[in-house]
mmCIF file of C-alpha atoms and ligand atoms in Angstrom:
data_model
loop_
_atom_site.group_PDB
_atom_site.id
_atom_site.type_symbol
_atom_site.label_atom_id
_atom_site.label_comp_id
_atom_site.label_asym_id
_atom_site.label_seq_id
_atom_site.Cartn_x
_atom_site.Cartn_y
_atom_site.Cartn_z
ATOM 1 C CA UNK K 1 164.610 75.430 175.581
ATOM 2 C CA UNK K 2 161.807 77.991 175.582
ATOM 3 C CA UNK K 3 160.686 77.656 171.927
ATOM 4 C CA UNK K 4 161.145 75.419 168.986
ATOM 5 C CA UNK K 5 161.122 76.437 166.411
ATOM 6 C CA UNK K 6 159.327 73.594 163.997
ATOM 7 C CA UNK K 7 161.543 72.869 160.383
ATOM 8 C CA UNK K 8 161.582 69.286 158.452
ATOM 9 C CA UNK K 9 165.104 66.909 158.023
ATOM 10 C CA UNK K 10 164.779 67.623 154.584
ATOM 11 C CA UNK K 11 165.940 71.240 155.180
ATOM 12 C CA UNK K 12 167.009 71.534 159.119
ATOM 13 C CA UNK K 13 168.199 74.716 159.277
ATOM 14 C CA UNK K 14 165.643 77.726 159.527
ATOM 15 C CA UNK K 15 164.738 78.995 156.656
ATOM 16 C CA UNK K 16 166.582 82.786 156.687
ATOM 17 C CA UNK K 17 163.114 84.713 156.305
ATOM 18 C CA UNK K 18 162.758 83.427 159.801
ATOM 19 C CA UNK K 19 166.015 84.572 161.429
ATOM 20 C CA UNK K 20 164.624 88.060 162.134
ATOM 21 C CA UNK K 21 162.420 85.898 164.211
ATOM 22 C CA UNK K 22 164.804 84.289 165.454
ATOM 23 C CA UNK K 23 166.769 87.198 166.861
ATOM 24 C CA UNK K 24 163.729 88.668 167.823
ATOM 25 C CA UNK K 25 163.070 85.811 170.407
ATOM 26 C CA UNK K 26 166.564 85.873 171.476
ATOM 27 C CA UNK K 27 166.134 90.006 172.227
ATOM 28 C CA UNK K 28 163.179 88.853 174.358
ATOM 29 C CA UNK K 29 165.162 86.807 176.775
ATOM 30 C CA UNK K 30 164.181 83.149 175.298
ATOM 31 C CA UNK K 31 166.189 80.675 174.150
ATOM 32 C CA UNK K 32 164.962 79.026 171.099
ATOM 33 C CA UNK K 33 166.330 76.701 168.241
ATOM 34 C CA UNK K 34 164.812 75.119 164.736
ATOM 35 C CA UNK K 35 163.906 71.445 165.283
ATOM 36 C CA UNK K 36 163.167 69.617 162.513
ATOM 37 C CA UNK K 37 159.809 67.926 163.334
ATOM 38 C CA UNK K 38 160.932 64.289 161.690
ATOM 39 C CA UNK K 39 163.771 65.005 164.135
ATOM 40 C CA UNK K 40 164.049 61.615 165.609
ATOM 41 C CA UNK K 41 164.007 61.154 169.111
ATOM 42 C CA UNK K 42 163.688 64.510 169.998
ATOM 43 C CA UNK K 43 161.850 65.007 173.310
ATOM 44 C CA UNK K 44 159.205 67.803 172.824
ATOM 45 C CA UNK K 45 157.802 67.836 175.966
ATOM 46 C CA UNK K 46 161.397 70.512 176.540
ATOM 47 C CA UNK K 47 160.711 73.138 174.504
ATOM 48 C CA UNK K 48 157.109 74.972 176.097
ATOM 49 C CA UNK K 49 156.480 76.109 172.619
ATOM 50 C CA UNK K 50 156.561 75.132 169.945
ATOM 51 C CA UNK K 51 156.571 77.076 166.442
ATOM 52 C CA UNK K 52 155.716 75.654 163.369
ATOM 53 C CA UNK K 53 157.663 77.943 160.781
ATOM 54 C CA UNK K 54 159.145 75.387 157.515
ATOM 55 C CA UNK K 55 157.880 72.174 158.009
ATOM 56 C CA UNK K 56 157.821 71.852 154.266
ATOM 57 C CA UNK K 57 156.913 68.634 153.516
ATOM 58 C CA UNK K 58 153.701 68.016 155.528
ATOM 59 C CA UNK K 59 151.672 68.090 152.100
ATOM 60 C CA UNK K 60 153.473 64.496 151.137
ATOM 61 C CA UNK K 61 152.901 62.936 154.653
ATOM 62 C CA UNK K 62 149.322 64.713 156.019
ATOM 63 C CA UNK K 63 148.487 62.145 158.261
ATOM 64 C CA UNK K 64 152.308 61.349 160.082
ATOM 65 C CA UNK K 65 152.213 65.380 160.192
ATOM 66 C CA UNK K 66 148.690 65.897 162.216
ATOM 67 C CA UNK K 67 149.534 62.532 164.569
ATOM 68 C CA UNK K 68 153.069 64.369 165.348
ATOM 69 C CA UNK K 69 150.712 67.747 165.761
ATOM 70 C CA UNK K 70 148.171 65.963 167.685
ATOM 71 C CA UNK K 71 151.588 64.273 170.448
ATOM 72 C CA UNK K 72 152.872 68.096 170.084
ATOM 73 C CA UNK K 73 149.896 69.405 171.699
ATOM 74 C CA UNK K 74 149.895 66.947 174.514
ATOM 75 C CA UNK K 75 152.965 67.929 175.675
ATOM 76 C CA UNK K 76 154.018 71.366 174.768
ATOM 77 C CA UNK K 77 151.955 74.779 173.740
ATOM 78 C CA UNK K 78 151.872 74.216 169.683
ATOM 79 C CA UNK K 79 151.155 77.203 167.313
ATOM 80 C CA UNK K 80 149.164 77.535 165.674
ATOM 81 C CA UNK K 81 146.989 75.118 167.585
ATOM 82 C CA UNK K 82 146.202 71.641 166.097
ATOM 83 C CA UNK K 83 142.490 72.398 165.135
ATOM 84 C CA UNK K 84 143.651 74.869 163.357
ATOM 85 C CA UNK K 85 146.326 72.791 161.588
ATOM 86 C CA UNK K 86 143.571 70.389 161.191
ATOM 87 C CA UNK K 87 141.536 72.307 159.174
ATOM 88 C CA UNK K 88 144.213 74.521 157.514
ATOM 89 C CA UNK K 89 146.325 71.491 155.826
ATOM 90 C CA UNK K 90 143.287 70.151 153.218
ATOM 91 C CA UNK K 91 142.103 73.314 151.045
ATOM 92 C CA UNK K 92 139.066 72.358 151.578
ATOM 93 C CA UNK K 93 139.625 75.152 153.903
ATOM 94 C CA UNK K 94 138.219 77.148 150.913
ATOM 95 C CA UNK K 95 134.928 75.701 150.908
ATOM 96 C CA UNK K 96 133.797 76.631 154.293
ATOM 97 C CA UNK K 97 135.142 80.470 153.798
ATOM 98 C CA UNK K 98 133.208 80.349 150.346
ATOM 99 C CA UNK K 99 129.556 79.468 152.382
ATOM 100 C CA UNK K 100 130.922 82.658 154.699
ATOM 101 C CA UNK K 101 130.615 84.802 151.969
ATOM 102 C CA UNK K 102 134.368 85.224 151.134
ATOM 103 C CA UNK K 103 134.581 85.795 147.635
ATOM 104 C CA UNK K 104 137.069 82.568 146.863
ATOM 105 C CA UNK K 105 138.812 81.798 143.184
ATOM 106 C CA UNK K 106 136.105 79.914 141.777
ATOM 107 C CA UNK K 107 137.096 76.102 142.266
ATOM 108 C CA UNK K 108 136.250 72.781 140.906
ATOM 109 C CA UNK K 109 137.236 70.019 142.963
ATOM 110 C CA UNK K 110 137.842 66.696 141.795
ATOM 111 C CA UNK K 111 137.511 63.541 143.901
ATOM 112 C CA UNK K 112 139.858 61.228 144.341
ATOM 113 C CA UNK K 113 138.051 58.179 142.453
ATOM 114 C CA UNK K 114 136.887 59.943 139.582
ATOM 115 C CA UNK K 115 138.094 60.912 136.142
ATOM 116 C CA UNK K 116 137.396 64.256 134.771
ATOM 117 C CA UNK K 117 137.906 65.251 131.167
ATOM 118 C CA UNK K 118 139.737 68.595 131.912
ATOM 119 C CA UNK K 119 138.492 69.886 128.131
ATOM 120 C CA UNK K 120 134.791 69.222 128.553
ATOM 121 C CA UNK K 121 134.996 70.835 132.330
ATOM 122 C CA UNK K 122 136.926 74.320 131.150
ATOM 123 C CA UNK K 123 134.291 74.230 128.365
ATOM 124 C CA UNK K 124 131.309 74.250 130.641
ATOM 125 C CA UNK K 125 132.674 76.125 132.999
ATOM 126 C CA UNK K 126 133.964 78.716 129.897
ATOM 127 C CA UNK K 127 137.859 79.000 131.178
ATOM 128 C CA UNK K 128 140.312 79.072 128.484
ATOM 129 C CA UNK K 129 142.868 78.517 130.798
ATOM 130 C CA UNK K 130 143.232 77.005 133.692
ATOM 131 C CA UNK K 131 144.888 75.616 136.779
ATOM 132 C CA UNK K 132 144.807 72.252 138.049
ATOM 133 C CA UNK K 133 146.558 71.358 141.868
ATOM 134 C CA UNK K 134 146.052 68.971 144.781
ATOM 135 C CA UNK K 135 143.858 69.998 147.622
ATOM 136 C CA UNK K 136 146.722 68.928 149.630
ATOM 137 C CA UNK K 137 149.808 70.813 148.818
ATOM 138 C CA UNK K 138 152.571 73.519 149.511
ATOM 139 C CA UNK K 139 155.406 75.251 147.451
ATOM 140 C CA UNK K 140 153.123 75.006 144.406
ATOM 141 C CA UNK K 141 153.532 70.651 144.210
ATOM 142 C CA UNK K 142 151.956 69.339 141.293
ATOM 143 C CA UNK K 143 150.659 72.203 140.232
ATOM 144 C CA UNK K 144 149.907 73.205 136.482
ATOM 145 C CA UNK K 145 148.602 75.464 133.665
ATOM 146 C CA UNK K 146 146.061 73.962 131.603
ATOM 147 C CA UNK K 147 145.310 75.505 128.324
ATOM 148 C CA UNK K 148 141.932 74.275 126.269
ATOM 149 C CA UNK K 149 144.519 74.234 122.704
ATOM 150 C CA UNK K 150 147.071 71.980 124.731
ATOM 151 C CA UNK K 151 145.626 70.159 127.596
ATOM 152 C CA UNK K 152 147.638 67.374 127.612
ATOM 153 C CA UNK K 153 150.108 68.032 130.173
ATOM 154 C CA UNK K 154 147.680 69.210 132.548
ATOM 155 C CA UNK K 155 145.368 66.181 131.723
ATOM 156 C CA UNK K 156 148.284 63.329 132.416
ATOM 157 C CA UNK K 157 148.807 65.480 135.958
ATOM 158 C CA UNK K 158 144.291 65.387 136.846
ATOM 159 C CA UNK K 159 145.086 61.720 136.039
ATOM 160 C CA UNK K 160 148.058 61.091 138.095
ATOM 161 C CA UNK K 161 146.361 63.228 141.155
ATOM 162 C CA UNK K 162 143.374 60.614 140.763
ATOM 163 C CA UNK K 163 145.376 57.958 140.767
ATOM 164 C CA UNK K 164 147.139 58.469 143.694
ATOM 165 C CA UNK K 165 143.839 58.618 145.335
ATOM 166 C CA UNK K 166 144.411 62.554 146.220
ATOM 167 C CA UNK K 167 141.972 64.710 145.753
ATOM 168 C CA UNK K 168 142.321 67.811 143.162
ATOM 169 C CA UNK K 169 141.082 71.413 142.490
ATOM 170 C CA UNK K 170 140.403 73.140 139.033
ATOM 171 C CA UNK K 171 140.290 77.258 138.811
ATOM 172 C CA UNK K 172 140.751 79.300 135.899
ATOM 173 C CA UNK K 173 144.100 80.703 135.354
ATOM 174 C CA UNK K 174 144.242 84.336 136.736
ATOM 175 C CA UNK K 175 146.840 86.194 135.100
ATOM 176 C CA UNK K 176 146.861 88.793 137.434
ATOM 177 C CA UNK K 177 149.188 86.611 138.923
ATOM 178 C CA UNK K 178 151.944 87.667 136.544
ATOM 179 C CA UNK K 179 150.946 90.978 135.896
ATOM 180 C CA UNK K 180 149.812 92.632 138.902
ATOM 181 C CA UNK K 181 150.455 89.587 141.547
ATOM 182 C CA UNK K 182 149.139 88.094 144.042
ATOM 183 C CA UNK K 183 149.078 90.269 147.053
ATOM 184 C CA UNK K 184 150.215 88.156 151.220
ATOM 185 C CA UNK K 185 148.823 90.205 153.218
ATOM 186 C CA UNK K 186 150.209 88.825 156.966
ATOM 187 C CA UNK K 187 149.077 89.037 160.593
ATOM 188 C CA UNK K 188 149.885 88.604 163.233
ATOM 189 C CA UNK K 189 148.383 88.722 167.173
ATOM 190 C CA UNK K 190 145.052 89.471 165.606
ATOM 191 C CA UNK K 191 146.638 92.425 163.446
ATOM 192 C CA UNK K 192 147.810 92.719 159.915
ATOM 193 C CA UNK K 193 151.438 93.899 159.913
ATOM 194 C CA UNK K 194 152.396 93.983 156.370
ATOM 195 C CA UNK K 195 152.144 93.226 152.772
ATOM 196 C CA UNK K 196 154.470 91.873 149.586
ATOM 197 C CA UNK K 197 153.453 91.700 146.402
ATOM 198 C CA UNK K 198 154.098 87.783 145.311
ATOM 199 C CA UNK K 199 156.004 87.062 142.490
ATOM 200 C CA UNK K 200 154.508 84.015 139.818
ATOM 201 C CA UNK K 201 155.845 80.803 141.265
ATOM 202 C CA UNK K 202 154.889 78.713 138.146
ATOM 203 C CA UNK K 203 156.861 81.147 136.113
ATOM 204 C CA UNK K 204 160.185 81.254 138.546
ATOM 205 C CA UNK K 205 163.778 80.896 137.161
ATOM 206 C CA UNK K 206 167.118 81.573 137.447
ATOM 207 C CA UNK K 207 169.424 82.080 140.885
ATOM 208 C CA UNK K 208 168.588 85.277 141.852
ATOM 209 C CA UNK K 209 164.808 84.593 142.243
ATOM 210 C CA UNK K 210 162.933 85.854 144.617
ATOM 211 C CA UNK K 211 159.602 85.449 146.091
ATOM 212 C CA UNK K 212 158.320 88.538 146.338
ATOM 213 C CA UNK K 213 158.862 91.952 146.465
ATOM 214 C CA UNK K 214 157.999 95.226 148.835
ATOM 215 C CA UNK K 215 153.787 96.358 148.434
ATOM 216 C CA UNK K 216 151.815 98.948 149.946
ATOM 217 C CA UNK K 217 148.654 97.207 151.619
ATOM 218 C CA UNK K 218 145.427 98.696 149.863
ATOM 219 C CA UNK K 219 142.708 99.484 151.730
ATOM 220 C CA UNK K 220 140.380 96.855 149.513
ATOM 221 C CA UNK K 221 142.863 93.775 150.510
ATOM 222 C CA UNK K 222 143.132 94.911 154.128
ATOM 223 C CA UNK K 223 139.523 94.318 154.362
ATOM 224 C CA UNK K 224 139.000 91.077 152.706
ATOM 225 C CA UNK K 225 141.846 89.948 154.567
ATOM 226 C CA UNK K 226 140.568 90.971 158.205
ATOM 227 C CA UNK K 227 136.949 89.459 156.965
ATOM 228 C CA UNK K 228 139.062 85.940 155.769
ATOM 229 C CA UNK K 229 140.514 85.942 159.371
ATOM 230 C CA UNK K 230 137.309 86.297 161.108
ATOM 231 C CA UNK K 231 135.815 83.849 159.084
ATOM 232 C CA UNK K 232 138.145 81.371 159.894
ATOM 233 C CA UNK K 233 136.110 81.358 163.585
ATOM 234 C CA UNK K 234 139.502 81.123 164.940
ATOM 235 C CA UNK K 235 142.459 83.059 166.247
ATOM 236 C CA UNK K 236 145.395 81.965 164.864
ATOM 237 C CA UNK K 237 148.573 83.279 166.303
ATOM 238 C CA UNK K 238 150.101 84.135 162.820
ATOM 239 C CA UNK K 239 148.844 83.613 159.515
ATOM 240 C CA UNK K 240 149.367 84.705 155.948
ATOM 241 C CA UNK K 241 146.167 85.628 153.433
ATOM 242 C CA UNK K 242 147.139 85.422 149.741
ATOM 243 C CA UNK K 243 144.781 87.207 147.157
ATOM 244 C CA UNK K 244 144.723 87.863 143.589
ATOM 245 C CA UNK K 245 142.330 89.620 140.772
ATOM 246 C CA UNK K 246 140.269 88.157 138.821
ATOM 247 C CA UNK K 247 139.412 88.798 134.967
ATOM 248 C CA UNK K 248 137.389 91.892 136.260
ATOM 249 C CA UNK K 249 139.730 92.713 138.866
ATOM 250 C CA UNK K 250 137.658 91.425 141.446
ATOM 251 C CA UNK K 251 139.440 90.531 144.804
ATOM 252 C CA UNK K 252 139.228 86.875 145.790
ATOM 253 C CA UNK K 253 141.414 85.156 148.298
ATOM 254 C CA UNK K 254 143.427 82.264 146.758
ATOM 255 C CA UNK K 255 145.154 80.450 149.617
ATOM 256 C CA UNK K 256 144.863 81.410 153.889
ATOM 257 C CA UNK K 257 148.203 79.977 155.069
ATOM 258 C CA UNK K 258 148.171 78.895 158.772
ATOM 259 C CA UNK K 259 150.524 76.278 158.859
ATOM 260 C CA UNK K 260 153.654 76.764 157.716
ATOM 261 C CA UNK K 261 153.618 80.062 155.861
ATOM 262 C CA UNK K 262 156.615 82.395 154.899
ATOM 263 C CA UNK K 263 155.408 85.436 156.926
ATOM 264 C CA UNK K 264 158.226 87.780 154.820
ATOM 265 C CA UNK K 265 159.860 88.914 158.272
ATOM 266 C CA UNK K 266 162.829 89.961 156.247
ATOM 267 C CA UNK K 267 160.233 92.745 154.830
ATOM 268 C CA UNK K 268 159.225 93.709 158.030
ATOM 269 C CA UNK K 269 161.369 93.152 161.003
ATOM 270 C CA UNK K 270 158.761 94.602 163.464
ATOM 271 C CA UNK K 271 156.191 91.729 162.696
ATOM 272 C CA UNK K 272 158.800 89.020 164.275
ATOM 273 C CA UNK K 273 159.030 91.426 167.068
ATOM 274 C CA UNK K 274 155.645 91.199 167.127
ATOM 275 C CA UNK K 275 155.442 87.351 167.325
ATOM 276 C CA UNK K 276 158.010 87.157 169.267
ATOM 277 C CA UNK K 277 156.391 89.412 171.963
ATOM 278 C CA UNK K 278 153.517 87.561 172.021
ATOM 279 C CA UNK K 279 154.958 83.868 172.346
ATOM 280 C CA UNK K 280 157.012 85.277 175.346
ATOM 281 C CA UNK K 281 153.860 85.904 176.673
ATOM 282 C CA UNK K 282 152.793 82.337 176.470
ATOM 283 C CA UNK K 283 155.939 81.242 177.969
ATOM 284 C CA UNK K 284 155.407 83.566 181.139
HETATM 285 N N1 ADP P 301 144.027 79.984 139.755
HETATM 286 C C1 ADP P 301 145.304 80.354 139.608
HETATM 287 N N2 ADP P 301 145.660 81.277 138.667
HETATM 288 C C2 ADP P 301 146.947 81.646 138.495
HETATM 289 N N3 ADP P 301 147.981 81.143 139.209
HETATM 290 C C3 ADP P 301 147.685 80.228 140.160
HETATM 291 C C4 ADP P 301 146.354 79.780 140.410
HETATM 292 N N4 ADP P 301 146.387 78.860 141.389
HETATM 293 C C5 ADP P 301 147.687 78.734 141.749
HETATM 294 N N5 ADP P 301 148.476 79.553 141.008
HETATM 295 C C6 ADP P 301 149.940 79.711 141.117
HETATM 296 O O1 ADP P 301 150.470 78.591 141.841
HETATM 297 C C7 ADP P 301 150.958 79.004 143.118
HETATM 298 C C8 ADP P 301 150.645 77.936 144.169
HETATM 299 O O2 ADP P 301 149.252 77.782 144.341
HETATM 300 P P1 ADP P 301 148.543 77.955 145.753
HETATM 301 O O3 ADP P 301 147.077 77.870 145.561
HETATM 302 O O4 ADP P 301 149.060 79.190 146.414
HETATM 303 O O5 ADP P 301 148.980 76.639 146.556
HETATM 304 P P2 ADP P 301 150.297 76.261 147.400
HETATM 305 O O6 ADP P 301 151.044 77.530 147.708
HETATM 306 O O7 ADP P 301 149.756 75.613 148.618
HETATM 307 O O8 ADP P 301 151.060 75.313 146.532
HETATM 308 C C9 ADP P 301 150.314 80.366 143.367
HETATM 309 O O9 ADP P 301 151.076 81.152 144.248
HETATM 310 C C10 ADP P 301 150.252 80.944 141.959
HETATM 311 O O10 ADP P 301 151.515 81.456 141.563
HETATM 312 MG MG1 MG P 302 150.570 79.502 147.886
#
């Protein structure tokens, strides 16, 4: 097998926003199949690269997840490459971008040992509404509005977070998110390729939901997202930049996905041809 193409047990099959990919590594003469990557006994020292795409539970199990990375790398050509997964998987991420100078949604972040009265904090900080979330997460875990007339819900969840020693994050609630929403802006190869507009994941329902929908890229979020990418010090092979308004319609990026994102190739079928041209190139 020429590439692997990383998923989890919990959901084997690849996820079909990746079969463009799929077929586009097929059209470029390489065999390649998903592999979960809890699979066990799987020998991945076969495959000469290997792809994480929806390894979707790596947020519950960090540690397992960067050991398995860390065996990957020792034996096949992982992407993107562990110190990048490293650094990627704990949104702390966001700190060391904010000292670059990227404007980031302004965060509090809330240690693992300590308990934080969720009113008195929006009060200082002068957020009506806000949104608490691990530092560790994916697929919007534990994640929650918290509203200064009704903070109880969020409150129990800050509590729960502490308790299970895991460390959490505080922002105000940006409703930009539901009105205009949150722009992915997504590279690849060092280029951006495309953009969807995201569609409010707190607020999903119903069977025909969808993630997102078709957007132009502005010239405003191109920017900030080639500036997030060269912050980042590295070159990741893909990678998806999320970004969303604030109150005064200020750009500020909210998540840089280079694990495990959805990179929307069902948007844009050239950007899998795109990855897919340059992973044959690392198989040559
Ligand atoms: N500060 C915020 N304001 C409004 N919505 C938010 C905020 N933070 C997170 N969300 C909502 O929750 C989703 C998940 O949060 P995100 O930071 O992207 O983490 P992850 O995708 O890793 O779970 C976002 O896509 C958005 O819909
Ligand atoms: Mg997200």
């Amino acid at each position: 097998m020429d590439v692997a193409l990383a998923t989890y047990l919990g959901q084997p099959r690849l996820d079909p926003d990746d079969v463009p990919l799929l077929e586009a590594l097929l059209a470029e003469g390489l065999s390649a199949a998903p592999v979960p990557w809890d699979e066990p006994g799987f020998d991945w020292s076969k495959p000469r690269v290997c792809l994480l795409r929806s390894t979707w539970d790596y947020h519950l199990r960090r540690e397992e997840f960067l050991e398995w990375a860390a065996r990957i790398s020792g034996v096949s050509s992982l992407w993107n490459p562990l110190p990048i997964v490293r650094w990627n998987t704990h949104k702390s991420y966001l700190r060391d971008l904010a000292r670059k100078g990227i404007p980031v949604v302004p965060t509090e972040w809330v240690g693992a040992a300590a308990r934080t009265d969720l009113v008195q904090l929006l009060s200082e900080r002068g957020w009506q509404e806000a949104i608490v979330k691990p530092a560790i997460s994916a697929g919007a875990y534990k994640t929650t509005r918290a509203r200064l007339d009704s903070p109880g819900p969020a409150q129990a969840l800050l509590d729960e977070l502490v308790a299970l020693g895991l460390e959490a994050m505080v922002q105000p609630y940006l409703s930009s998110v539901e009105s205009s929403g949150e722009r992915s802006v997504v590279f690849i190869d060092g280029q951006i390729t495309h953009a969807v507009r995201k569609r409010p994941i707190l607020e999903r329902s119903g069977p025909h939901w969808q993630e997102a929908d078709p957007a132009t890229l502005g010239e405003e979020e191109a920017s900030l997202a080639a500036r997030v990418l060269s912050a980042t010090g590295f070159s990741p092979l893909y990678g998806r930049v999320d970004l969303a308004r604030d109150a005064g319609g200020a750009l500020a990026l909210m998540e840089l996905e280079l694990v495990e994102p959805t990179l929307f190739f069902t948007h844009h079928r050239p950007a899998a041809e795109r990855l897919a041209h340059a992973v044959a190139a690392l198989c040559r």
